[in-house]
Amino acid sequence: MNAQSCPDVLTVMGLNHWFGEGEAQKQVLHGINLTLKPGELVILMGASGSGKTTLLTLAGCLRSVQSGSIRLLGRELAGANEATLVTSRRQLGFIFQAHNLHESLTALENVRMGLEVHGRPAMTDWENKARAMLGELGLGERLNYLPSRLSGGQKQRVAIARALVANPPLIFADEPTAALDKDSGLAVVQLFLQRARSTGTTILMVTHDNRILDLADRIIVMEDGRLKSDTTRHAA
Amino acid sequence: MTASRKPVTARVLTLLLGRLPIGWLQLTHNRTRLIAAVGGVAFANILVFMQLGFFGALLETIRMPYRLLDADIFLTAADANTLTDGSYLPRQRLYEALARPDIEGGHAWYVGKLDWDLAPGQSISLQVFGFDPATRPFRSQELNDQLTALSVPDTALLDMATRTLDKSRFANASLKAPVSLELAGRQLDLIGGFRIGGGFEADGYLIVSDQTFMRLFPARSPGAPNHILLRKAGGTQADQVATDLREVLPAEDTRVETLASAIAKDQSYQTTKRPVGVVFGFGVIIGMLVGIIIVYQVLSTDVADHLKEYATFKAMGYPRRFFLGIVFEEAVLLALLGFVPGLLIATGFYAVVSKATGLPLEMNMMRAGAVLIGTIAACALSGALATRRLNAADPADLF
């Protein structure tokens, strides 16, 4: 867990990826090389279809690696077995475009699921941890609400709380504000980044919102499945 | 929504499972979907219960006449499979058996079938049993006493559970106040009654003396009964006595069974070789198949409805056994929730069918237990099968 002990949080080398089969097969990633350092906030940009989400889901263990190598927190994901994937998934927080909350669980219970996955030790005092997390994100008054009674921004904040509650060393966020209007989207992202950075978490986030770019340490732009540019803005 | 929760149930399940009872919360979250799912499981239960009820009634009606008898060994014609078919057997076999020290007593049993015309166009088919009134062939001493009275010629005992019988006319018949009835062109005095009830072959039963039997069936001869009933001597085993008898009696005309094996063979013959039995047996199989398909549909629809949520949990690092746990939780809850109305409605249907047909359809613990266990197994298996897609796919492909 200690960021200092594993200098590279994520190392991607020669990553290729294809969708479809046979004649219809289409290559969506071409020889991607990428390294994330501990504590970095990296923003991934690019037109839709440029392969951002594919890269993110591959690194997030949500999709099997076809060709090339991904080392995530010291583990190789290419050809990894189910047990390795399950362990790796637990070590990162993933924030989706849609909130993907469980509709029959309350806000508090949804956040609890982010702790329960880590087993008994993480569940000690779970309720206070989950309450505090939701409180920090401004949802202290909505703890026992089901997702159907929350607004889009509130739901996305619950999803962020769920991803952050176990203090993962690495967070992937795939356009977390895509479903929200500009202003509440910005507010949600600022809240999320503020909370995550305060604990030294490494973040890789896909976004189209130019207003967030100022906060980034690095900005990577993708085009047609290739990394087009990789700009470090200021030291991490 | 929060207010409509049952926090107590959820809390108890949380303690029992050591995790959030997601299966329960999912089931109760959408009432309409829950009612549809429970209805599906209940329907599958009713279907299987009805088919088992018919099949069980067939087995029971086959067994009922045997159950009246106080006998250990059953001799029957070699080609006979049931109480009523096959040829006759030489009465000589009775005397051969009685000569043996391991046989204490025995008597011949004559079986025939008659149509009783009550009114033009209304007829009841009766299975007629003839016994020597001096013997005491029945378990019921009351019935044995009544049989003694049948030594008066042209008297009979009638099955009061006979289908479509107007009992009020015959219920009070006795030796002192006989009720007369006309059967096969003869006038019979009804002097008492007993209860078996109709089966698939006849509407009811009539017991007469062997002499009256010969009058009702002039073609039959006292020297050729349908069956011979034997009682073993004390201290012997029915199976051993039957084995020994088999060696002595000629196998070409006589089959030797214990009473238990005679019932079992009759039931097995009628359920596998007779159309009615095969149809009902097939009904049970089809009922179970359709029941399993319904349950599978219910469970796989439920898994499909929650696939996105499961995919999210998978993305968070929950392992395969976590999803199996949720699905098993739902399977058991749905099986229990569907079983209760299924059992109640099926029991009601049994009563209706039983009243309409006189067939013995009865719910019993064994059957209810078997159906419950079968339902839980079918639900759990369906749920496990339905999660295969979740296990095989990458989470990213499921959102």
CSV table of C-alpha atoms in Angstrom, one decimal, chain A residues 5-180:
chain,number,residue,atom,x,y,z
A,5,SER,CA,7.9,1.0,-1.7
A,6,CYS,CA,6.7,0.6,-5.3
A,7,PRO,CA,7.9,3.5,-7.3
A,8,ASP,CA,5.8,2.8,-10.3
A,9,VAL,CA,2.2,2.5,-9.6
A,10,LEU,CA,1.3,1.6,-13.2
A,11,THR,CA,3.6,0.6,-16.0
A,12,VAL,CA,2.1,0.0,-19.5
A,13,MET,CA,4.4,-1.4,-22.2
A,14,GLY,CA,3.7,-2.2,-25.8
A,15,LEU,CA,0.0,-2.4,-25.2
A,16,ASN,CA,-2.2,-3.3,-28.2
A,17,HIS,CA,-5.9,-4.1,-28.2
A,18,TRP,CA,-8.4,-5.2,-30.7
A,19,PHE,CA,-12.2,-5.3,-30.7
A,20,GLY,CA,-14.3,-7.7,-32.8
A,21,GLU,CA,-13.4,-10.9,-34.6
A,22,GLY,CA,-12.2,-12.0,-38.0
A,23,GLU,CA,-12.9,-9.5,-40.9
A,24,ALA,CA,-14.6,-7.0,-38.5
A,25,GLN,CA,-11.6,-6.9,-36.2
A,26,LYS,CA,-10.4,-3.4,-35.5
A,27,GLN,CA,-7.3,-2.4,-33.6
A,28,VAL,CA,-8.2,0.3,-31.0
A,29,LEU,CA,-4.8,0.6,-29.1
A,30,HIS,CA,-1.5,0.7,-30.8
A,31,GLY,CA,1.7,0.1,-28.8
A,32,ILE,CA,0.9,2.2,-25.7
A,33,ASN,CA,3.7,2.9,-23.3
A,34,LEU,CA,2.8,4.8,-20.1
A,35,THR,CA,4.1,5.0,-16.5
A,36,LEU,CA,2.3,6.6,-13.6
A,37,LYS,CA,4.3,7.8,-10.6
A,38,PRO,CA,3.0,7.8,-7.0
A,39,GLY,CA,0.8,10.7,-6.2
A,40,GLU,CA,0.4,12.0,-9.7
A,41,LEU,CA,-2.8,13.3,-11.1
A,42,VAL,CA,-2.9,12.4,-14.7
A,43,ILE,CA,-5.6,13.5,-17.0
A,44,LEU,CA,-6.3,11.6,-20.2
A,45,MET,CA,-7.9,13.4,-23.1
A,46,GLY,CA,-8.8,12.7,-26.6
A,47,ALA,CA,-11.7,12.5,-29.0
A,48,SER,CA,-14.3,9.8,-28.4
A,49,GLY,CA,-13.2,6.5,-29.9
A,50,SER,CA,-9.5,7.4,-29.4
A,51,GLY,CA,-9.2,4.5,-26.9
A,52,LYS,CA,-9.2,6.3,-23.5
A,53,THR,CA,-11.8,4.1,-21.9
A,54,THR,CA,-10.3,0.9,-23.4
A,55,LEU,CA,-6.9,1.9,-21.8
A,56,LEU,CA,-8.6,2.7,-18.5
A,57,THR,CA,-10.6,-0.6,-18.4
A,58,LEU,CA,-7.5,-2.6,-19.3
A,59,ALA,CA,-5.4,-1.0,-16.6
A,60,GLY,CA,-8.4,-1.3,-14.2
A,61,CYS,CA,-8.6,-5.1,-14.6
A,62,LEU,CA,-12.0,-4.8,-16.2
A,63,ARG,CA,-10.9,-6.2,-19.5
A,64,SER,CA,-8.4,-8.9,-20.3
A,65,VAL,CA,-5.0,-7.9,-21.8
A,66,GLN,CA,-4.5,-9.2,-25.3
A,67,SER,CA,-1.0,-8.1,-26.2
A,68,GLY,CA,1.7,-6.2,-24.4
A,69,SER,CA,2.2,-5.7,-20.7
A,70,ILE,CA,0.5,-3.9,-17.8
A,71,ARG,CA,2.1,-3.9,-14.4
A,72,LEU,CA,-0.3,-2.6,-11.8
A,73,LEU,CA,1.0,-2.1,-8.2
A,74,GLY,CA,3.7,-4.8,-8.8
A,75,ARG,CA,1.5,-7.3,-10.5
A,76,GLU,CA,1.5,-8.3,-14.2
A,77,LEU,CA,-2.0,-8.2,-15.6
A,78,ALA,CA,-1.3,-9.9,-19.0
A,79,GLY,CA,-2.3,-13.5,-18.6
A,80,ALA,CA,-3.1,-13.0,-15.0
A,81,ASN,CA,-5.4,-15.6,-13.4
A,82,GLU,CA,-8.8,-14.7,-11.8
A,83,ALA,CA,-7.4,-14.6,-8.3
A,84,THR,CA,-4.7,-12.0,-9.3
A,85,LEU,CA,-7.3,-9.9,-11.1
A,86,VAL,CA,-9.6,-10.0,-8.0
A,87,THR,CA,-6.8,-9.0,-5.7
A,88,SER,CA,-5.7,-6.2,-8.1
A,89,ARG,CA,-9.3,-4.9,-8.5
A,90,ARG,CA,-9.5,-4.5,-4.7
A,91,GLN,CA,-6.5,-2.3,-4.6
A,92,LEU,CA,-7.9,0.4,-6.9
A,93,GLY,CA,-10.9,2.6,-6.9
A,94,PHE,CA,-12.8,2.8,-10.2
A,95,ILE,CA,-15.3,5.6,-10.9
A,96,PHE,CA,-17.5,4.9,-13.9
A,97,GLN,CA,-19.2,7.2,-16.4
A,98,ALA,CA,-22.5,6.2,-14.9
A,99,HIS,CA,-22.7,6.0,-11.1
A,100,ASN,CA,-23.4,2.2,-11.2
A,101,LEU,CA,-24.8,2.2,-7.7
A,102,HIS,CA,-26.8,-0.7,-6.4
A,103,GLU,CA,-30.4,0.5,-6.6
A,104,SER,CA,-31.7,-1.5,-3.6
A,105,LEU,CA,-28.9,-0.4,-1.3
A,106,THR,CA,-28.9,3.0,0.5
A,107,ALA,CA,-26.1,5.5,0.1
A,108,LEU,CA,-24.5,4.2,3.3
A,109,GLU,CA,-24.9,0.6,2.2
A,110,ASN,CA,-23.4,1.3,-1.2
A,111,VAL,CA,-20.3,2.8,0.5
A,112,ARG,CA,-20.2,-0.1,2.8
A,113,MET,CA,-19.7,-2.4,-0.2
A,114,GLY,CA,-16.5,-0.6,-0.9
A,115,LEU,CA,-15.2,-1.7,2.6
A,116,GLU,CA,-16.8,-5.2,2.7
A,117,VAL,CA,-14.8,-6.3,-0.3
A,118,HIS,CA,-11.6,-6.0,1.9
A,119,GLY,CA,-12.9,-8.5,4.5
A,120,ARG,CA,-13.2,-8.4,8.2
A,121,PRO,CA,-10.4,-5.9,9.2
A,122,ALA,CA,-11.8,-3.2,6.9
A,123,MET,CA,-15.3,-3.7,8.3
A,124,THR,CA,-14.3,-2.7,11.8
A,125,ASP,CA,-16.1,0.5,12.5
A,126,TRP,CA,-17.4,0.5,8.9
A,127,GLU,CA,-20.4,2.7,9.7
A,128,ASN,CA,-18.3,5.6,11.0
A,129,LYS,CA,-15.9,5.3,8.1
A,130,ALA,CA,-18.7,5.3,5.5
A,131,ARG,CA,-20.6,8.1,7.3
A,132,ALA,CA,-17.4,10.3,7.5
A,133,MET,CA,-16.7,9.6,3.8
A,134,LEU,CA,-20.2,10.6,2.7
A,135,GLY,CA,-20.0,13.6,5.1
A,136,GLU,CA,-16.8,14.9,3.4
A,137,LEU,CA,-18.6,14.7,0.1
A,138,GLY,CA,-21.5,16.7,1.5
A,139,LEU,CA,-24.0,13.8,1.7
A,140,GLY,CA,-24.2,13.6,5.5
A,141,GLU,CA,-28.0,14.3,5.3
A,142,ARG,CA,-28.6,11.6,2.7
A,143,LEU,CA,-27.1,8.5,4.3
A,144,ASN,CA,-30.2,6.3,4.2
A,145,TYR,CA,-31.5,7.4,0.8
A,146,LEU,CA,-31.9,4.9,-1.9
A,147,PRO,CA,-30.2,6.0,-5.2
A,148,SER,CA,-33.7,6.5,-6.8
A,149,ARG,CA,-34.2,9.5,-4.4
A,150,LEU,CA,-30.8,11.1,-5.1
A,151,SER,CA,-30.0,13.6,-7.8
A,152,GLY,CA,-27.4,12.7,-10.5
A,153,GLY,CA,-24.7,14.6,-8.8
A,154,GLN,CA,-25.5,13.1,-5.4
A,155,LYS,CA,-25.4,9.6,-6.9
A,156,GLN,CA,-22.0,10.3,-8.5
A,157,ARG,CA,-20.7,11.5,-5.2
A,158,VAL,CA,-21.9,8.3,-3.5
A,159,ALA,CA,-20.0,6.4,-6.2
A,160,ILE,CA,-16.9,8.4,-5.4
A,161,ALA,CA,-17.3,7.8,-1.7
A,162,ARG,CA,-17.6,4.1,-2.5
A,163,ALA,CA,-14.3,4.2,-4.5
A,164,LEU,CA,-12.4,6.2,-1.9
A,165,VAL,CA,-13.6,4.8,1.4
A,166,ALA,CA,-11.0,2.1,1.5
A,167,ASN,CA,-8.2,4.5,0.7
A,168,PRO,CA,-7.0,2.8,-2.5
A,169,PRO,CA,-3.4,3.8,-3.6
A,170,LEU,CA,-4.7,4.3,-7.2
A,171,ILE,CA,-7.9,5.6,-8.7
A,172,PHE,CA,-9.2,5.4,-12.2
A,173,ALA,CA,-12.0,7.7,-13.2
A,174,ASP,CA,-13.7,7.4,-16.5
A,175,GLU,CA,-15.4,10.8,-17.3
A,176,PRO,CA,-17.1,10.8,-13.8
A,177,THR,CA,-19.1,13.9,-14.8
A,178,ALA,CA,-20.3,12.7,-18.2
A,179,ALA,CA,-23.8,12.3,-16.9
A,180,LEU,CA,-23.9,15.6,-15.0
